[in-house]
């Protein structure tokens, strides 16, 4: 991890993401291996001397203290004079707009305000590294969406380094500089949000970071600069060479990258019929069954054309070559390989 | 054939359950069950002791004619409270680190210590008193190491040590429970903010555990205040309230008894509720932090030293005096006293009869408390009485607060009026009164632990009240029912004070009363006493073991 | 036919009114989502219908029968509370068979029904497990199976997906709707997640402070919100404060902060009235280039931030008059198209603009959902 980076760790529950950050914070000791903070090995440094600000999933504000006393706890236990830390405390209170709540006990605050207080508390001890464990998990969806941007802004404005753990891939993508995808205790992939979304190197990432269609196909052979693949009788051309052995492959494509047209005779198009339309608010989701019985999910943003589609309409799907992703067929089977539970 | 019979029997069962179910769904029936438990509480638990004292309040004036008796009565009362306060405070200081050690340490020795903690619980207090007496005061005990006749003679110091020992596990048990449910994340949060472990505990954990600390303090306080049998054995010339009543019950006029009992009842109730009301506003010192001192206090060496000292105190003052009784019992087994017992004599006939009475009294009062206490526990846990629930809860806690012998005295007056009630039943009722709180409080805590949602959902799934109780509430609290019953049973079995007060004829002496009589009036040889106590402990132990075994089986 | 009707129902807890004079009809086989922030009375509504609590005022009808005094066990309504309240001491199959057994079915039959339910929810292979051994998704399915095993045709779901991972939530909401439709159930599904509500519901009910703010098909509630709160809570929206500067038979001219002018198609406003204008984030357009004289509703500004959500990108633009606009566009169209600090125009088409009276307690207060 680099200085001043906002890193998100995502993965399904039980993938070990919380254990990982607890090891970093010193709450759990690793059985093997070393942890370095600022190039210094910290395996035997106790929690209180690591200088990490930690925001807990349970929020864990001290219920017997006021919001202000909670926020001052860091400087207080270090025996610092509160007045010397005053500037930092005031700055943080200003940024989080908590001034009118400072005298209240935490229990009467709304979830959002509690979480802000927890963040403020973690920052006043002067930590340059902030660890956030599902900081927004206990909040309403709408509040969550507002607060995540506030979090990022705070971290960037104060020039901190942050590790943010979440199971919500949308949250991670919208605020992270880089994302670590974890699954059963291992890192699956690391990359910027855009890399993970557009060019995931791993099947699981493709599935976990946003929706994707998966097709099982057979490698037919090379052609020009790419390969031809047979998916249930439909032939697709991909302009790149596979880096793996084996004939059986999996193709993936995001539903919003599929172009749906009424006009026949398009090159590489799959013909099919709309079976179901779901309203998603800012877009529509179609389930299309192709002539050779492949279920394809297509997401189209509103356009005058999309609004006109009805169930039963015959359509042509264009799977653009550049957005198709090619993977070897996993040994454990496709369903196992992408399963979240 | 067999299949048909099975179906037929299932039909009968289904029909029966459906009948009870329909019956239980009627509002009238629900009310009747709850009402009967409330009536039971008032007529058998609360009103008798109050009425017993109030009716005889006129006799109070007789004590003023005897100034020396009044002086010694007052001194005894003051001694009671001083002792209880000292013991509870010392216990808190000594037991809290042990509870901490049991919950937080990862050493293997923890399991062993955890078992040892319960020993003073399992040994009836009268036996514990004798054991302590032998350990600290007789020349066979620890005194021998120091080459003295008696290291600590019977009196204030011995009573203090004794009370310290039997109140100790109360605090450990309560605090272990509190620490297990305490959300450690607060402490971890404090440490991520830079607090040394000691600072985090002082400023965060202890203030948050305050309710538990108060509860455990009060329990230890009440236990010390109430204990009679063991105290009498260890008292020597020292006199506190229960000892005063015990010694004088047959000697002095009723005036002195009424005086001491009523003052004890009133004062203990007032002090108890005062502590309960005022203690929460006591503040822990959390206004300042001392990083460098507290860093040293959190160091490995200091922590090791603290654990070591705690365990040492625990072993020497709590475990050793409790277990010491094993030695005299063993020697009694070897020196021929057993043969005498087997041969039978007047002394041993009385012993076996007392044992029978004790067990009968214990089982019947347990049964009564379970049957009538369960609905009362539901009433409290689910706050069915609305705002009156807190009042009801406070009333329910009274029998545990008040010294049992004082309760016994007033019960003796109350039931004495109804000469037609057989003495045996008076004894049963008294034991029911003093043990009622234990069951209802532990049970209501267990029921509170089940989310109400669970019962709500069962209701929407079509279950009627009886089925909800039978298939959801009861199975989830089964363990609590059994352990509550065991608590009541052992408490009834070990009770000396109340029993001493209500027993009128020698034939109905319960076992602890008889054994205390043997020891302090030297009616039996020390060997006989030791054997009697050994049999008492072993039988109690076997019953407990059997009950626990049943629970274990049922839990599967 | 399973239907639910509430007439003027009020429920108070102490001094707080959780449900205020609420009337509502839910038809046979309808999938209704009740959407609202925490404390809006959603759970209370479900508990009233399930019969766990009784209304202080008003009537509740199930299948046209007044049920105010009918205890929960006779309402035949399947209630799935937020954290499921699975019976921890019973195995999976015992949990499911609990309902049928309680209703007096024979053991054998009850287990047959239970097994059938487990097969439907793909849990049959875990029949002998205890609830805590199951994963979050399986627990959710078990709660569903248990609720349905009594043959109830009305299903009350309290945040059924709230305890699950975000990604799983997205997968399971479709499945939830399928189960409901396959079994002909009438469902009331309570949630605070507007995305979830929009996707699964036939009809959406937006609740706030115990009162219904709006009800209707999701697309209608989304596209034609009745008030600012609904607009804000159901989907991303931009708001502008302003006042009516001029009206004519076809619409009105609205003056925003610092003299910016917008045209709206509404004619119901008087000159000088203070209003709030709303437009959905995805209905705004960002345009590079120069403004022509005849262009209306084209406001200059600077790109301040870009946020990538996966299938969408949101650009935050600071308009020159100090107002903020969020513009949401599909990733394919929008990614990397604009740079932070770039000067652009934002087009707000009149047909997408909606105007509301300015709320008396201020815009900020009205939009507060925390």
PDB file of N, CA and C in Angstrom, chain A residues 103-140:
ATOM      1  N   UNK A 103     -22.444  17.938  22.757  1.00  0.00           N
ATOM      2  CA  UNK A 103     -22.788  17.695  24.158  1.00  0.00           C
ATOM      3  C   UNK A 103     -23.673  16.466  24.339  1.00  0.00           C
ATOM      4  N   UNK A 104     -24.210  15.933  23.250  1.00  0.00           N
ATOM      5  CA  UNK A 104     -25.163  14.827  23.350  1.00  0.00           C
ATOM      6  C   UNK A 104     -24.470  13.517  23.693  1.00  0.00           C
ATOM      7  N   UNK A 105     -25.184  12.618  24.381  1.00  0.00           N
ATOM      8  CA  UNK A 105     -24.672  11.255  24.500  1.00  0.00           C
ATOM      9  C   UNK A 105     -24.857  10.554  23.157  1.00  0.00           C
ATOM     10  N   UNK A 106     -23.933   9.660  22.800  1.00  0.00           N
ATOM     11  CA  UNK A 106     -23.990   9.053  21.461  1.00  0.00           C
ATOM     12  C   UNK A 106     -25.302   8.321  21.176  1.00  0.00           C
ATOM     13  N   UNK A 107     -25.948   7.799  22.211  1.00  0.00           N
ATOM     14  CA  UNK A 107     -27.101   6.936  21.946  1.00  0.00           C
ATOM     15  C   UNK A 107     -28.256   7.675  21.283  1.00  0.00           C
ATOM     16  N   UNK A 108     -28.345   9.014  21.431  1.00  0.00           N
ATOM     17  CA  UNK A 108     -29.497   9.690  20.829  1.00  0.00           C
ATOM     18  C   UNK A 108     -29.192  10.174  19.417  1.00  0.00           C
ATOM     19  N   UNK A 109     -27.987   9.951  18.950  1.00  0.00           N
ATOM     20  CA  UNK A 109     -27.651  10.370  17.584  1.00  0.00           C
ATOM     21  C   UNK A 109     -28.213   9.393  16.562  1.00  0.00           C
ATOM     22  N   UNK A 110     -28.463   9.894  15.358  1.00  0.00           N
ATOM     23  CA  UNK A 110     -28.867   8.996  14.273  1.00  0.00           C
ATOM     24  C   UNK A 110     -27.651   8.175  13.856  1.00  0.00           C
ATOM     25  N   UNK A 111     -27.918   7.095  13.124  1.00  0.00           N
ATOM     26  CA  UNK A 111     -26.832   6.216  12.696  1.00  0.00           C
ATOM     27  C   UNK A 111     -25.734   6.961  11.964  1.00  0.00           C
ATOM     28  N   UNK A 112     -26.134   7.854  11.067  1.00  0.00           N
ATOM     29  CA  UNK A 112     -25.157   8.598  10.281  1.00  0.00           C
ATOM     30  C   UNK A 112     -24.277   9.467  11.162  1.00  0.00           C
ATOM     31  N   UNK A 113     -24.892  10.173  12.107  1.00  0.00           N
ATOM     32  CA  UNK A 113     -24.129  11.064  12.986  1.00  0.00           C
ATOM     33  C   UNK A 113     -23.214  10.262  13.901  1.00  0.00           C
ATOM     34  N   UNK A 114     -23.671   9.088  14.333  1.00  0.00           N
ATOM     35  CA  UNK A 114     -22.821   8.226  15.161  1.00  0.00           C
ATOM     36  C   UNK A 114     -21.574   7.831  14.383  1.00  0.00           C
ATOM     37  N   UNK A 115     -21.791   7.462  13.124  1.00  0.00           N
ATOM     38  CA  UNK A 115     -20.661   7.017  12.338  1.00  0.00           C
ATOM     39  C   UNK A 115     -19.671   8.163  12.106  1.00  0.00           C
ATOM     40  N   UNK A 116     -20.184   9.366  11.901  1.00  0.00           N
ATOM     41  CA  UNK A 116     -19.299  10.522  11.732  1.00  0.00           C
ATOM     42  C   UNK A 116     -18.485  10.748  13.002  1.00  0.00           C
ATOM     43  N   UNK A 117     -19.148  10.604  14.157  1.00  0.00           N
ATOM     44  CA  UNK A 117     -18.444  10.778  15.421  1.00  0.00           C
ATOM     45  C   UNK A 117     -17.327   9.743  15.552  1.00  0.00           C
ATOM     46  N   UNK A 118     -17.622   8.521  15.149  1.00  0.00           N
ATOM     47  CA  UNK A 118     -16.616   7.465  15.242  1.00  0.00           C
ATOM     48  C   UNK A 118     -15.409   7.798  14.368  1.00  0.00           C
ATOM     49  N   UNK A 119     -15.682   8.341  13.187  1.00  0.00           N
ATOM     50  CA  UNK A 119     -14.581   8.723  12.302  1.00  0.00           C
ATOM     51  C   UNK A 119     -13.778   9.849  12.940  1.00  0.00           C
ATOM     52  N   UNK A 120     -14.499  10.839  13.484  1.00  0.00           N
ATOM     53  CA  UNK A 120     -13.816  11.966  14.122  1.00  0.00           C
ATOM     54  C   UNK A 120     -12.930  11.472  15.265  1.00  0.00           C
ATOM     55  N   UNK A 121     -13.451  10.537  16.064  1.00  0.00           N
ATOM     56  CA  UNK A 121     -12.701  10.020  17.195  1.00  0.00           C
ATOM     57  C   UNK A 121     -11.407   9.359  16.733  1.00  0.00           C
ATOM     58  N   UNK A 122     -11.513   8.609  15.615  1.00  0.00           N
ATOM     59  CA  UNK A 122     -10.337   7.900  15.126  1.00  0.00           C
ATOM     60  C   UNK A 122      -9.278   8.878  14.607  1.00  0.00           C
ATOM     61  N   UNK A 123      -9.711  10.055  14.167  1.00  0.00           N
ATOM     62  CA  UNK A 123      -8.766  10.975  13.538  1.00  0.00           C
ATOM     63  C   UNK A 123      -8.056  11.891  14.523  1.00  0.00           C
ATOM     64  N   UNK A 124      -8.699  12.196  15.657  1.00  0.00           N
ATOM     65  CA  UNK A 124      -8.107  13.195  16.548  1.00  0.00           C
ATOM     66  C   UNK A 124      -6.864  12.682  17.245  1.00  0.00           C
ATOM     67  N   UNK A 125      -6.640  11.369  17.246  1.00  0.00           N
ATOM     68  CA  UNK A 125      -5.427  10.894  17.897  1.00  0.00           C
ATOM     69  C   UNK A 125      -4.221  11.124  16.986  1.00  0.00           C
ATOM     70  N   UNK A 126      -4.447  11.741  15.848  1.00  0.00           N
ATOM     71  CA  UNK A 126      -3.350  12.147  14.992  1.00  0.00           C
ATOM     72  C   UNK A 126      -2.830  11.054  14.077  1.00  0.00           C
ATOM     73  N   UNK A 127      -3.624   9.985  13.895  1.00  0.00           N
ATOM     74  CA  UNK A 127      -3.160   8.897  13.038  1.00  0.00           C
ATOM     75  C   UNK A 127      -3.124   9.351  11.582  1.00  0.00           C
ATOM     76  N   UNK A 128      -2.144   8.854  10.879  1.00  0.00           N
ATOM     77  CA  UNK A 128      -2.078   9.142   9.443  1.00  0.00           C
ATOM     78  C   UNK A 128      -2.658   7.982   8.646  1.00  0.00           C
ATOM     79  N   UNK A 129      -2.891   6.877   9.306  1.00  0.00           N
ATOM     80  CA  UNK A 129      -3.459   5.711   8.617  1.00  0.00           C
ATOM     81  C   UNK A 129      -4.812   5.409   9.251  1.00  0.00           C
ATOM     82  N   UNK A 130      -5.821   5.344   8.424  1.00  0.00           N
ATOM     83  CA  UNK A 130      -7.179   5.137   8.911  1.00  0.00           C
ATOM     84  C   UNK A 130      -7.685   3.797   8.394  1.00  0.00           C
ATOM     85  N   UNK A 131      -8.181   2.965   9.313  1.00  0.00           N
ATOM     86  CA  UNK A 131      -8.776   1.696   8.884  1.00  0.00           C
ATOM     87  C   UNK A 131     -10.273   1.766   9.132  1.00  0.00           C
ATOM     88  N   UNK A 132     -11.049   1.462   8.112  1.00  0.00           N
ATOM     89  CA  UNK A 132     -12.504   1.545   8.231  1.00  0.00           C
ATOM     90  C   UNK A 132     -13.092   0.167   7.965  1.00  0.00           C
ATOM     91  N   UNK A 133     -13.715  -0.404   8.994  1.00  0.00           N
ATOM     92  CA  UNK A 133     -14.280  -1.747   8.853  1.00  0.00           C
ATOM     93  C   UNK A 133     -15.779  -1.623   8.612  1.00  0.00           C
ATOM     94  N   UNK A 134     -16.214  -1.837   7.406  1.00  0.00           N
ATOM     95  CA  UNK A 134     -17.632  -1.703   7.055  1.00  0.00           C
ATOM     96  C   UNK A 134     -18.242  -0.458   7.699  1.00  0.00           C
ATOM     97  N   UNK A 135     -17.655   0.693   7.479  1.00  0.00           N
ATOM     98  CA  UNK A 135     -18.101   1.852   8.264  1.00  0.00           C
ATOM     99  C   UNK A 135     -19.550   2.237   7.976  1.00  0.00           C
ATOM    100  N   UNK A 136     -20.062   1.848   6.833  1.00  0.00           N
ATOM    101  CA  UNK A 136     -21.403   2.306   6.475  1.00  0.00           C
ATOM    102  C   UNK A 136     -22.416   1.172   6.532  1.00  0.00           C
ATOM    103  N   UNK A 137     -21.952   0.000   6.975  1.00  0.00           N
ATOM    104  CA  UNK A 137     -22.783  -1.200   6.900  1.00  0.00           C
ATOM    105  C   UNK A 137     -24.093  -1.114   7.662  1.00  0.00           C
ATOM    106  N   UNK A 138     -24.095  -0.359   8.767  1.00  0.00           N
ATOM    107  CA  UNK A 138     -25.303  -0.379   9.593  1.00  0.00           C
ATOM    108  C   UNK A 138     -26.255   0.757   9.240  1.00  0.00           C
ATOM    109  N   UNK A 139     -26.009   1.452   8.160  1.00  0.00           N
ATOM    110  CA  UNK A 139     -26.833   2.624   7.841  1.00  0.00           C
ATOM    111  C   UNK A 139     -27.822   2.344   6.716  1.00  0.00           C
ATOM    112  N   UNK A 140     -28.819   3.199   6.618  1.00  0.00           N
ATOM    113  CA  UNK A 140     -29.782   3.119   5.520  1.00  0.00           C
ATOM    114  C   UNK A 140     -29.087   3.343   4.182  1.00  0.00           C
TER     115      UNK A 140
END
